mmCIF file of C-alpha atoms in Angstrom:
data_model
loop_
_atom_site.group_PDB
_atom_site.id
_atom_site.type_symbol
_atom_site.label_atom_id
_atom_site.label_comp_id
_atom_site.label_asym_id
_atom_site.label_seq_id
_atom_site.Cartn_x
_atom_site.Cartn_y
_atom_site.Cartn_z
ATOM 1 C CA MET N 1 -9.964 -10.803 18.283
ATOM 2 C CA ILE N 2 -8.272 -9.871 14.968
ATOM 3 C CA GLY N 3 -7.964 -6.017 14.173
ATOM 4 C CA LEU N 4 -6.898 -4.079 11.018
ATOM 5 C CA ALA N 5 -5.264 -0.477 11.611
ATOM 6 C CA LEU N 6 -5.036 1.428 8.322
ATOM 7 C CA GLU N 7 -2.320 4.346 7.938
ATOM 8 C CA GLY N 8 -3.152 7.526 6.036
ATOM 9 C CA GLY N 9 -1.497 8.355 2.990
ATOM 10 C CA GLY N 10 -3.701 9.981 0.358
ATOM 11 C CA ILE N 11 -4.150 8.105 -2.765
ATOM 12 C CA ARG N 12 -1.731 5.591 -1.592
ATOM 13 C CA GLY N 13 -4.785 4.258 0.335
ATOM 14 C CA SER N 14 -5.784 2.460 -2.850
ATOM 15 C CA TYR N 15 -3.031 -0.114 -1.552
ATOM 16 C CA GLU N 16 -5.303 -0.965 1.315
ATOM 17 C CA ALA N 17 -8.179 -1.676 -1.060
ATOM 18 C CA GLY N 18 -5.854 -4.630 -2.474
ATOM 19 C CA VAL N 19 -4.808 -5.722 1.024
ATOM 20 C CA TYR N 20 -8.613 -5.969 2.157
ATOM 21 C CA GLU N 21 -9.315 -8.226 -1.104
ATOM 22 C CA ALA N 22 -6.745 -10.545 0.026
ATOM 23 C CA LEU N 23 -7.811 -10.870 3.466
ATOM 24 C CA ILE N 24 -11.220 -11.548 2.081
ATOM 25 C CA LYS N 25 -9.760 -14.159 -0.315
ATOM 26 C CA CYS N 26 -7.668 -15.887 2.470
ATOM 27 C CA HIS N 27 -10.960 -15.770 4.783
ATOM 28 C CA VAL N 28 -9.479 -13.527 7.241
ATOM 29 C CA LYS N 29 -12.258 -12.446 9.687
ATOM 30 C CA ILE N 30 -11.752 -8.705 10.741
ATOM 31 C CA ASP N 31 -13.491 -8.116 14.275
ATOM 32 C CA GLY N 32 -12.258 -4.399 14.209
ATOM 33 C CA VAL N 33 -10.794 -1.792 11.935
ATOM 34 C CA CYS N 34 -9.154 1.595 12.948
ATOM 35 C CA GLY N 35 -7.596 4.149 10.453
ATOM 36 C CA THR N 36 -6.220 7.687 10.004
ATOM 37 C CA SER N 37 -7.102 10.016 7.114
ATOM 38 C CA ILE N 38 -7.708 7.921 4.084
ATOM 39 C CA GLY N 39 -7.429 4.892 6.303
ATOM 40 C CA ALA N 40 -10.446 6.079 8.423
ATOM 41 C CA LEU N 41 -12.492 6.454 5.050
ATOM 42 C CA ASN N 42 -11.276 3.059 3.902
ATOM 43 C CA GLY N 43 -12.002 1.546 7.459
ATOM 44 C CA ALA N 44 -15.545 2.996 7.469
ATOM 45 C CA MET N 45 -16.589 1.291 4.280
ATOM 46 C CA ILE N 46 -14.996 -1.879 5.618
ATOM 47 C CA ALA N 47 -16.852 -1.677 9.055
ATOM 48 C CA SER N 48 -20.236 -0.659 7.252
ATOM 49 C CA GLY N 49 -20.227 -3.696 5.202
ATOM 50 C CA LYS N 50 -18.962 -2.181 1.828
ATOM 51 C CA GLY N 51 -15.191 -3.689 2.209
ATOM 52 C CA HIS N 52 -16.220 -5.986 -0.925
ATOM 53 C CA ASP N 53 -16.754 -2.923 -3.111
ATOM 54 C CA LEU N 54 -13.806 -1.236 -1.993
ATOM 55 C CA VAL N 55 -11.551 -1.967 -5.209
ATOM 56 C CA ASN N 56 -14.288 -1.044 -7.425
ATOM 57 C CA ILE N 57 -14.732 2.249 -5.676
ATOM 58 C CA TRP N 58 -11.177 3.102 -6.021
ATOM 59 C CA ARG N 59 -10.955 2.079 -9.435
ATOM 60 C CA ASN N 60 -14.100 3.932 -10.647
ATOM 61 C CA THR N 61 -13.380 7.197 -8.901
ATOM 62 C CA GLU N 62 -12.103 9.997 -10.825
ATOM 63 C CA PHE N 63 -9.799 11.558 -8.109
ATOM 64 C CA GLY N 64 -8.712 14.749 -10.653
ATOM 65 C CA ARG N 65 -12.635 15.573 -10.387
ATOM 66 C CA VAL N 66 -12.753 14.755 -6.412
ATOM 67 C CA PHE N 67 -9.810 17.520 -5.830
ATOM 68 C CA GLY N 68 -11.344 19.804 -8.300
ATOM 69 C CA PHE N 69 -8.606 19.856 -10.642
ATOM 70 C CA SER N 70 -9.213 21.279 -14.132
ATOM 71 C CA ASP N 71 -8.573 18.886 -17.137
ATOM 72 C CA ASN N 72 -5.372 20.970 -18.187
ATOM 73 C CA PHE N 73 -4.027 20.202 -14.706
ATOM 74 C CA ILE N 74 -5.154 16.509 -14.658
ATOM 75 C CA LYS N 75 -3.211 16.011 -17.964
ATOM 76 C CA ALA N 76 -0.228 17.907 -16.813
ATOM 77 C CA LEU N 77 0.183 15.674 -13.517
ATOM 78 C CA ASN N 78 -0.222 12.493 -15.650
ATOM 79 C CA SER N 79 2.110 13.740 -18.404
ATOM 80 C CA LYS N 80 5.481 12.051 -18.665
ATOM 81 C CA GLU N 81 6.951 14.845 -20.932
ATOM 82 C CA PHE N 82 7.703 18.461 -20.080
ATOM 83 C CA ASN N 83 6.438 20.930 -22.819
ATOM 84 C CA TRP N 84 4.498 24.224 -23.071
ATOM 85 C CA ASP N 85 1.264 22.259 -22.535
ATOM 86 C CA THR N 86 2.023 20.648 -19.235
ATOM 87 C CA LEU N 87 3.723 24.018 -18.125
ATOM 88 C CA LYS N 88 0.572 25.835 -18.879
ATOM 89 C CA GLY N 89 -1.819 23.218 -16.995
ATOM 90 C CA THR N 90 0.728 23.174 -13.971
ATOM 91 C CA ILE N 91 0.518 26.831 -13.743
ATOM 92 C CA GLU N 92 -3.232 26.832 -14.007
ATOM 93 C CA GLY N 93 -3.299 24.407 -11.182
ATOM 94 C CA ILE N 94 -1.170 26.106 -9.088
ATOM 95 C CA THR N 95 -3.127 29.343 -9.449
ATOM 96 C CA ASP N 96 -6.474 27.853 -8.868
ATOM 97 C CA PHE N 97 -5.152 26.009 -5.498
ATOM 98 C CA PHE N 98 -4.020 29.506 -4.197
ATOM 99 C CA LYS N 99 -7.198 31.557 -5.607
ATOM 100 C CA ASN N 100 -9.190 29.138 -3.890
ATOM 101 C CA LYS N 101 -6.971 29.109 -0.554
ATOM 102 C CA GLY N 102 -6.431 25.291 -0.856
ATOM 103 C CA LEU N 103 -8.312 22.223 -2.140
ATOM 104 C CA ASN N 104 -11.905 22.174 -1.907
ATOM 105 C CA LEU N 105 -13.516 19.439 0.177
ATOM 106 C CA ASP N 106 -16.845 19.134 -1.774
ATOM 107 C CA GLY N 107 -15.307 16.108 -3.799
ATOM 108 C CA ILE N 108 -14.250 14.397 -0.611
ATOM 109 C CA LYS N 109 -17.727 14.820 1.037
ATOM 110 C CA LYS N 110 -19.310 13.456 -1.850
ATOM 111 C CA ILE N 111 -17.250 10.161 -1.653
ATOM 112 C CA VAL N 112 -18.236 9.992 2.122
ATOM 113 C CA ASP N 113 -21.790 10.733 1.559
ATOM 114 C CA ASP N 114 -22.062 8.272 -1.209
ATOM 115 C CA ASN N 115 -20.356 5.363 0.459
ATOM 116 C CA ILE N 116 -20.597 5.574 4.024
ATOM 117 C CA ASP N 117 -24.214 4.308 5.457
ATOM 118 C CA VAL N 118 -24.007 5.466 8.991
ATOM 119 C CA LYS N 119 -26.931 3.321 10.219
ATOM 120 C CA ALA N 120 -25.059 0.301 8.680
ATOM 121 C CA LEU N 121 -21.729 1.416 10.340
ATOM 122 C CA LEU N 122 -23.396 1.691 13.680
ATOM 123 C CA ASN N 123 -25.144 -1.648 13.595
ATOM 124 C CA SER N 124 -22.411 -3.602 12.397
ATOM 125 C CA PRO N 125 -20.531 -6.171 14.550
ATOM 126 C CA ILE N 126 -16.987 -4.907 13.271
ATOM 127 C CA ASP N 127 -15.614 -2.195 15.758
ATOM 128 C CA TYR N 128 -14.766 1.074 13.960
ATOM 129 C CA GLY N 129 -12.576 3.857 15.049
ATOM 130 C CA LEU N 130 -10.170 6.951 13.894
ATOM 131 C CA CYS N 131 -7.646 9.355 14.711
ATOM 132 C CA THR N 132 -7.906 13.111 14.334
ATOM 133 C CA VAL N 133 -6.425 16.374 15.960
ATOM 134 C CA ARG N 134 -8.654 19.315 17.222
ATOM 135 C CA MET N 135 -6.458 22.197 15.956
ATOM 136 C CA LYS N 136 -7.437 24.947 18.723
ATOM 137 C CA ASP N 137 -5.523 23.133 21.179
ATOM 138 C CA PHE N 138 -3.848 20.273 19.014
ATOM 139 C CA LYS N 139 -5.620 17.700 21.238
ATOM 140 C CA PRO N 140 -5.255 14.181 19.490
ATOM 141 C CA MET N 141 -8.393 12.124 19.652
ATOM 142 C CA TYR N 142 -8.846 8.533 19.362
ATOM 143 C CA LEU N 143 -12.771 7.929 18.854
ATOM 144 C CA PHE N 144 -14.727 4.630 18.364
ATOM 145 C CA LYS N 145 -17.877 4.811 16.695
ATOM 146 C CA GLU N 146 -19.977 4.515 20.006
ATOM 147 C CA GLU N 147 -18.097 7.738 21.098
ATOM 148 C CA MET N 148 -19.189 10.038 17.993
ATOM 149 C CA LYS N 149 -22.738 11.268 17.503
ATOM 150 C CA PRO N 150 -24.309 9.478 14.739
ATOM 151 C CA ASP N 151 -24.890 12.745 12.619
ATOM 152 C CA LYS N 152 -20.951 13.696 13.192
ATOM 153 C CA ILE N 153 -19.606 10.521 12.186
ATOM 154 C CA LYS N 154 -19.130 11.604 8.664
ATOM 155 C CA ASP N 155 -17.683 14.915 9.521
ATOM 156 C CA TYR N 156 -14.929 12.891 11.712
ATOM 157 C CA ILE N 157 -13.940 11.044 8.959
ATOM 158 C CA LEU N 158 -13.341 14.068 7.011
ATOM 159 C CA ALA N 159 -11.631 15.710 10.215
ATOM 160 C CA SER N 160 -9.362 12.709 10.342
ATOM 161 C CA SER N 161 -8.584 13.383 6.562
ATOM 162 C CA PHE N 162 -8.019 16.988 6.921
ATOM 163 C CA LEU N 163 -4.732 17.889 5.457
ATOM 164 C CA PRO N 164 -3.293 21.560 5.545
ATOM 165 C CA ILE N 165 -3.738 21.503 1.670
ATOM 166 C CA PHE N 166 -7.303 21.566 1.876
ATOM 167 C CA LYS N 167 -9.379 24.817 2.230
ATOM 168 C CA ARG N 168 -9.904 25.681 5.726
ATOM 169 C CA GLU N 169 -13.600 24.582 7.131
ATOM 170 C CA LYS N 170 -14.981 24.112 10.695
ATOM 171 C CA LEU N 171 -16.279 20.715 10.804
ATOM 172 C CA ILE N 172 -17.414 19.834 14.537
ATOM 173 C CA ASP N 173 -18.680 22.213 17.277
ATOM 174 C CA ASN N 174 -17.330 25.173 15.521
ATOM 175 C CA ASN N 175 -13.686 23.540 15.520
ATOM 176 C CA TYR N 176 -11.138 22.950 13.022
ATOM 177 C CA TYR N 177 -9.272 19.671 12.677
ATOM 178 C CA LEU N 178 -6.204 18.486 11.317
ATOM 179 C CA ASP N 179 -5.300 15.102 9.778
ATOM 180 C CA GLY N 180 -4.801 12.252 12.347
ATOM 181 C CA GLY N 181 -1.529 11.564 10.784
ATOM 182 C CA PHE N 182 -0.217 14.527 12.882
ATOM 183 C CA TYR N 183 -0.544 12.569 15.918
ATOM 184 C CA ASP N 184 -0.807 8.671 14.790
ATOM 185 C CA LEU N 185 -0.431 7.611 11.052
ATOM 186 C CA GLY N 186 -1.523 4.035 11.947
ATOM 187 C CA PRO N 187 -3.487 3.648 15.231
ATOM 188 C CA VAL N 188 -2.536 0.228 16.439
ATOM 189 C CA ASN N 189 -2.865 1.675 19.941
ATOM 190 C CA MET N 190 -6.590 1.899 19.534
ATOM 191 C CA LEU N 191 -6.947 -1.880 18.963
ATOM 192 C CA LEU N 192 -4.246 -3.116 21.416
ATOM 193 C CA LYS N 193 -6.170 -1.007 24.314
ATOM 194 C CA LYS N 194 -9.556 -2.357 23.314
ATOM 195 C CA GLY N 195 -7.975 -6.169 23.833
ATOM 196 C CA TYR N 196 -7.379 -7.213 20.286
ATOM 197 C CA LYS N 197 -4.635 -10.059 20.398
ATOM 198 C CA LYS N 198 -3.678 -9.937 16.616
ATOM 199 C CA ILE N 199 -3.362 -6.712 14.424
ATOM 200 C CA TYR N 200 -2.599 -6.279 10.680
ATOM 201 C CA LEU N 201 -1.079 -2.849 10.507
ATOM 202 C CA VAL N 202 -1.230 -1.614 6.801
ATOM 203 C CA LYS N 203 1.613 0.924 6.185
ATOM 204 C CA ILE N 204 1.429 3.140 3.036
ATOM 205 C CA HIS N 205 4.167 5.507 3.782
ATOM 206 C CA GLY N 206 2.012 8.549 4.322
ATOM 207 C CA ILE N 207 3.046 11.841 5.807
ATOM 208 C CA GLY N 208 2.651 12.070 9.470
ATOM 209 C CA PHE N 209 4.034 10.552 12.842
ATOM 210 C CA HIS N 210 4.257 7.057 14.162
ATOM 211 C CA LYS N 211 3.105 6.442 17.677
ATOM 212 C CA PRO N 212 4.918 3.670 19.334
ATOM 213 C CA TYR N 213 3.011 0.523 20.273
ATOM 214 C CA ASP N 214 4.210 -2.542 22.555
ATOM 215 C CA SER N 215 6.980 -4.344 20.685
ATOM 216 C CA LYS N 216 5.692 -7.687 21.953
ATOM 217 C CA ALA N 217 2.171 -7.242 20.649
ATOM 218 C CA ASN N 218 1.270 -9.424 17.612
ATOM 219 C CA VAL N 219 1.429 -6.936 15.002
ATOM 220 C CA VAL N 220 1.673 -8.083 11.450
ATOM 221 C CA ILE N 221 2.947 -5.321 9.188
ATOM 222 C CA ILE N 222 1.886 -5.398 5.445
ATOM 223 C CA GLU N 223 3.744 -2.863 3.543
ATOM 224 C CA PRO N 224 5.051 -2.110 -0.056
ATOM 225 C CA LYS N 225 8.451 -2.678 -1.089
ATOM 226 C CA ARG N 226 8.179 -0.584 -4.183
ATOM 227 C CA SER N 227 6.749 3.194 -4.643
ATOM 228 C CA LEU N 228 3.084 3.942 -4.276
ATOM 229 C CA GLY N 229 3.272 6.988 -6.047
ATOM 230 C CA ARG N 230 2.349 10.289 -4.890
ATOM 231 C CA VAL N 231 0.060 11.084 -2.062
ATOM 232 C CA ILE N 232 -1.917 13.260 -4.611
ATOM 233 C CA GLU N 233 -2.315 11.140 -7.548
ATOM 234 C CA VAL N 234 -4.789 11.330 -10.343
ATOM 235 C CA ASN N 235 -3.657 8.717 -12.584
ATOM 236 C CA PRO N 236 -5.808 5.581 -12.836
ATOM 237 C CA LYS N 237 -2.997 2.979 -13.657
ATOM 238 C CA ARG N 238 -1.009 4.356 -10.538
ATOM 239 C CA ILE N 239 -4.475 3.228 -8.541
ATOM 240 C CA ASP N 240 -4.746 0.021 -10.149
ATOM 241 C CA GLU N 241 -1.119 -0.890 -9.695
ATOM 242 C CA ASN N 242 -1.280 -0.053 -6.264
ATOM 243 C CA ILE N 243 -4.531 -2.109 -5.626
ATOM 244 C CA LYS N 244 -2.684 -5.257 -7.187
ATOM 245 C CA MET N 245 0.560 -4.588 -5.220
ATOM 246 C CA GLY N 246 -1.693 -4.454 -1.824
ATOM 247 C CA TYR N 247 -3.157 -7.807 -3.067
ATOM 248 C CA TYR N 248 -0.239 -9.818 -3.681
ATOM 249 C CA ASP N 249 1.986 -8.326 -0.772
ATOM 250 C CA THR N 250 -0.841 -9.495 1.474
ATOM 251 C CA ILE N 251 -1.235 -12.932 -0.179
ATOM 252 C CA LYS N 252 2.576 -13.312 0.261
ATOM 253 C CA ILE N 253 2.402 -12.738 4.104
ATOM 254 C CA LEU N 254 -0.875 -14.737 4.499
ATOM 255 C CA LYS N 255 0.170 -17.647 2.567
ATOM 256 C CA LYS N 256 3.974 -17.396 3.524
ATOM 257 C CA LEU N 257 5.458 -17.086 -0.004
ATOM 258 C CA ASP N 258 9.019 -16.175 -0.913
ATOM 259 C CA GLY N 259 10.063 -13.133 -2.524
ATOM 260 C CA LEU N 260 10.460 -9.423 -2.116
ATOM 261 C CA ASN N 261 9.035 -7.599 -5.038
ATOM 262 C CA TYR N 262 7.631 -10.771 -6.567
ATOM 263 C CA CYS N 263 5.760 -13.723 -5.069
ATOM 264 C CA PHE N 264 7.627 -17.188 -5.492
ATOM 265 C CA LYS N 265 6.110 -20.578 -4.275
ATOM 266 C CA ARG N 266 7.408 -21.345 -0.805
ATOM 267 C CA ARG N 267 10.691 -23.420 -0.736
ATOM 268 C CA SER N 268 13.255 -24.539 2.222
ATOM 269 C CA GLU N 269 16.846 -23.321 2.446
ATOM 270 C CA ALA N 270 17.751 -27.100 1.675
ATOM 271 C CA TYR N 271 15.969 -26.730 -1.598
ATOM 272 C CA TYR N 272 17.902 -23.630 -2.674
ATOM 273 C CA LYS N 273 21.158 -25.218 -1.231
ATOM 274 C CA PHE N 274 20.493 -28.409 -3.758
ATOM 275 C CA ILE N 275 19.738 -26.206 -6.808
ATOM 276 C CA ASN N 276 23.022 -24.410 -6.055
ATOM 277 C CA ARG N 277 24.940 -27.632 -5.880
ATOM 278 C CA PHE N 278 26.727 -27.203 -9.400
ATOM 279 C CA ILE N 279 27.647 -23.407 -9.028
ATOM 280 C CA ASP N 280 31.292 -22.497 -8.881
ATOM 281 C CA ASP N 281 32.233 -21.151 -5.349
ATOM 282 C CA ASP N 282 33.794 -18.313 -6.595
ATOM 283 C CA LEU N 283 30.758 -17.384 -8.806
ATOM 284 C CA TYR N 284 28.322 -17.801 -5.765
ATOM 285 C CA LYS N 285 30.549 -15.633 -3.552
ATOM 286 C CA ARG N 286 30.591 -12.901 -6.110
ATOM 287 C CA VAL N 287 26.660 -13.046 -6.517
ATOM 288 C CA ALA N 288 26.242 -13.363 -2.659
ATOM 289 C CA MET N 289 28.652 -10.125 -2.281
ATOM 290 C CA PHE N 290 26.742 -8.140 -4.939
ATOM 291 C CA PHE N 291 23.260 -8.665 -3.182
ATOM 292 C CA ASN N 292 24.825 -8.894 0.347
ATOM 293 C CA THR N 293 23.181 -12.163 1.241
ATOM 294 C CA ASP N 294 24.446 -14.970 3.498
ATOM 295 C CA ASN N 295 22.501 -17.745 2.600
ATOM 296 C CA TYR N 296 21.705 -19.931 -0.669
ATOM 297 C CA LYS N 297 17.704 -19.128 -0.617
ATOM 298 C CA ASP N 298 18.123 -15.276 -0.314
ATOM 299 C CA THR N 299 20.891 -15.113 -2.713
ATOM 300 C CA THR N 300 18.943 -17.091 -5.485
ATOM 301 C CA ILE N 301 15.843 -15.084 -5.095
ATOM 302 C CA LYS N 302 17.417 -11.665 -5.235
ATOM 303 C CA ALA N 303 19.310 -12.706 -8.507
ATOM 304 C CA LEU N 304 16.047 -14.013 -9.985
ATOM 305 C CA GLU N 305 14.343 -10.813 -8.956
ATOM 306 C CA HIS N 306 17.236 -8.800 -10.503
ATOM 307 C CA ILE N 307 16.984 -10.357 -14.014
ATOM 308 C CA MET N 308 13.147 -10.724 -13.717
ATOM 309 C CA GLU N 309 12.967 -6.674 -13.488
ATOM 310 C CA SER N 310 15.351 -6.354 -16.262
ATOM 311 C CA LEU N 311 13.092 -8.430 -18.338
ATOM 312 C CA HIS N 312 9.875 -6.335 -17.124
ATOM 313 C CA ILE N 313 8.252 -9.633 -15.990
ATOM 314 C CA ASP N 314 4.849 -9.070 -14.408
ATOM 315 C CA TYR N 315 4.986 -8.673 -10.543
ATOM 316 C CA TYR N 316 1.380 -9.904 -10.219
ATOM 317 C CA GLN N 317 1.565 -13.874 -10.525
ATOM 318 C CA VAL N 318 2.950 -16.627 -8.103
ATOM 319 C CA TYR N 319 6.221 -18.175 -9.681
ATOM 320 C CA ASN N 320 7.718 -21.597 -9.748
ATOM 321 C CA PRO N 321 11.395 -20.749 -8.883
ATOM 322 C CA MET N 322 12.735 -23.430 -11.460
ATOM 323 C CA LYS N 323 10.117 -22.514 -14.362
ATOM 324 C CA ILE N 324 11.191 -18.742 -14.118
ATOM 325 C CA ILE N 325 14.628 -19.912 -14.234
ATOM 326 C CA LYS N 326 13.936 -21.739 -17.299
ATOM 327 C CA TYR N 327 12.341 -18.826 -18.740
ATOM 328 C CA ILE N 328 15.260 -16.441 -17.774
ATOM 329 C CA LYS N 329 17.532 -18.952 -19.758
ATOM 330 C CA ASN N 330 15.736 -18.785 -22.870
ATOM 331 C CA ASN N 331 14.928 -14.969 -23.036
ATOM 332 C CA TYR N 332 17.907 -13.310 -21.163
ATOM 333 C CA GLU N 333 20.874 -13.006 -23.575
ATOM 334 C CA LYS N 334 23.359 -10.525 -21.827
ATOM 335 C CA ASP N 335 26.565 -11.775 -20.744
ATOM 336 C CA PHE N 336 26.366 -11.278 -17.230
ATOM 337 C CA PHE N 337 27.787 -12.907 -13.974
ATOM 338 C CA ILE N 338 24.263 -13.036 -12.550
ATOM 339 C CA TYR N 339 22.625 -14.640 -15.559
ATOM 340 C CA LYS N 340 25.708 -17.321 -15.513
ATOM 341 C CA TYR N 341 24.878 -17.949 -11.942
ATOM 342 C CA LEU N 342 21.392 -18.582 -12.478
ATOM 343 C CA ILE N 343 21.513 -20.859 -15.825
ATOM 344 C CA ASN N 344 23.777 -23.191 -13.711
ATOM 345 C CA LEU N 345 21.062 -23.520 -11.074
ATOM 346 C CA LYS N 346 19.759 -27.055 -11.487
ATOM 347 C CA TYR N 347 17.039 -29.348 -9.845
ATOM 348 C CA PHE N 348 17.796 -32.236 -12.054
ATOM 349 C CA TRP N 349 21.148 -33.552 -13.374
#
């Protein structure tokens, strides 16, 4: 059985939508999904049959409205400049937060109500579970769907997502709850204990604690190499970026592509040694020392990515190494030792 464990991390959960889209694209069948916080919400949508809609839901949701932010505060959060308007909007948002004793849950409740079909979730062949913490005794709770009362499932999803920034509210059995990240940010152990043999763990670097799991378990980690932005984010561009990042990071793992921040068609160490055959030894050693690498493949890829980022080349494609070397030769003009190294890489004579 193949499981999917989704970490919590607020708006960074948009990355998980891209991950799931890539899993679908590569025909990976998920038998069970467990999540914490936003991972619990994403997981519920996947388990109830709405996984195909996850990307569109993320892209079409106005999270500033979800959190109850004013227009001025949303503008301030998205602004790259600091001026009187952003200061005024920021003060307005902070004032509202304290006046209301936290962020209102109404927007999150609406997302849950609009997108979680409890009947479909219970009837689904996909296992579903979540992690939360009961506040009165700080009891951590791992719960699968069959262990929750049907009329309380949505409340448990909210309980798993309940960060201290939200206005306090009793959710289940007259109790307060805390975000599951206070116990286990990525509930791999839930799936291991149920007998899952392979688990994809999606890490989004949320706030919380990581519960250790058996190091011998077959757990494939999918995580970003670049920032996913803030936990509370209201910029649609950030969300779209995270979705694409999640998609390509997953494609890279599933198709065994090369690269760190970029995706390159897979090539062997012998291939990279061959294209380095005309490189001066001293120049190669200088580049390898600069990137702290010890083989031709890693040295070449890190050098390529370094220049590609300088040229602001799109992250979201799969590149042929020699074609991108040719592009750099024609578009990068700085007299830089890494550039000199790259332009002397040759496949043909």
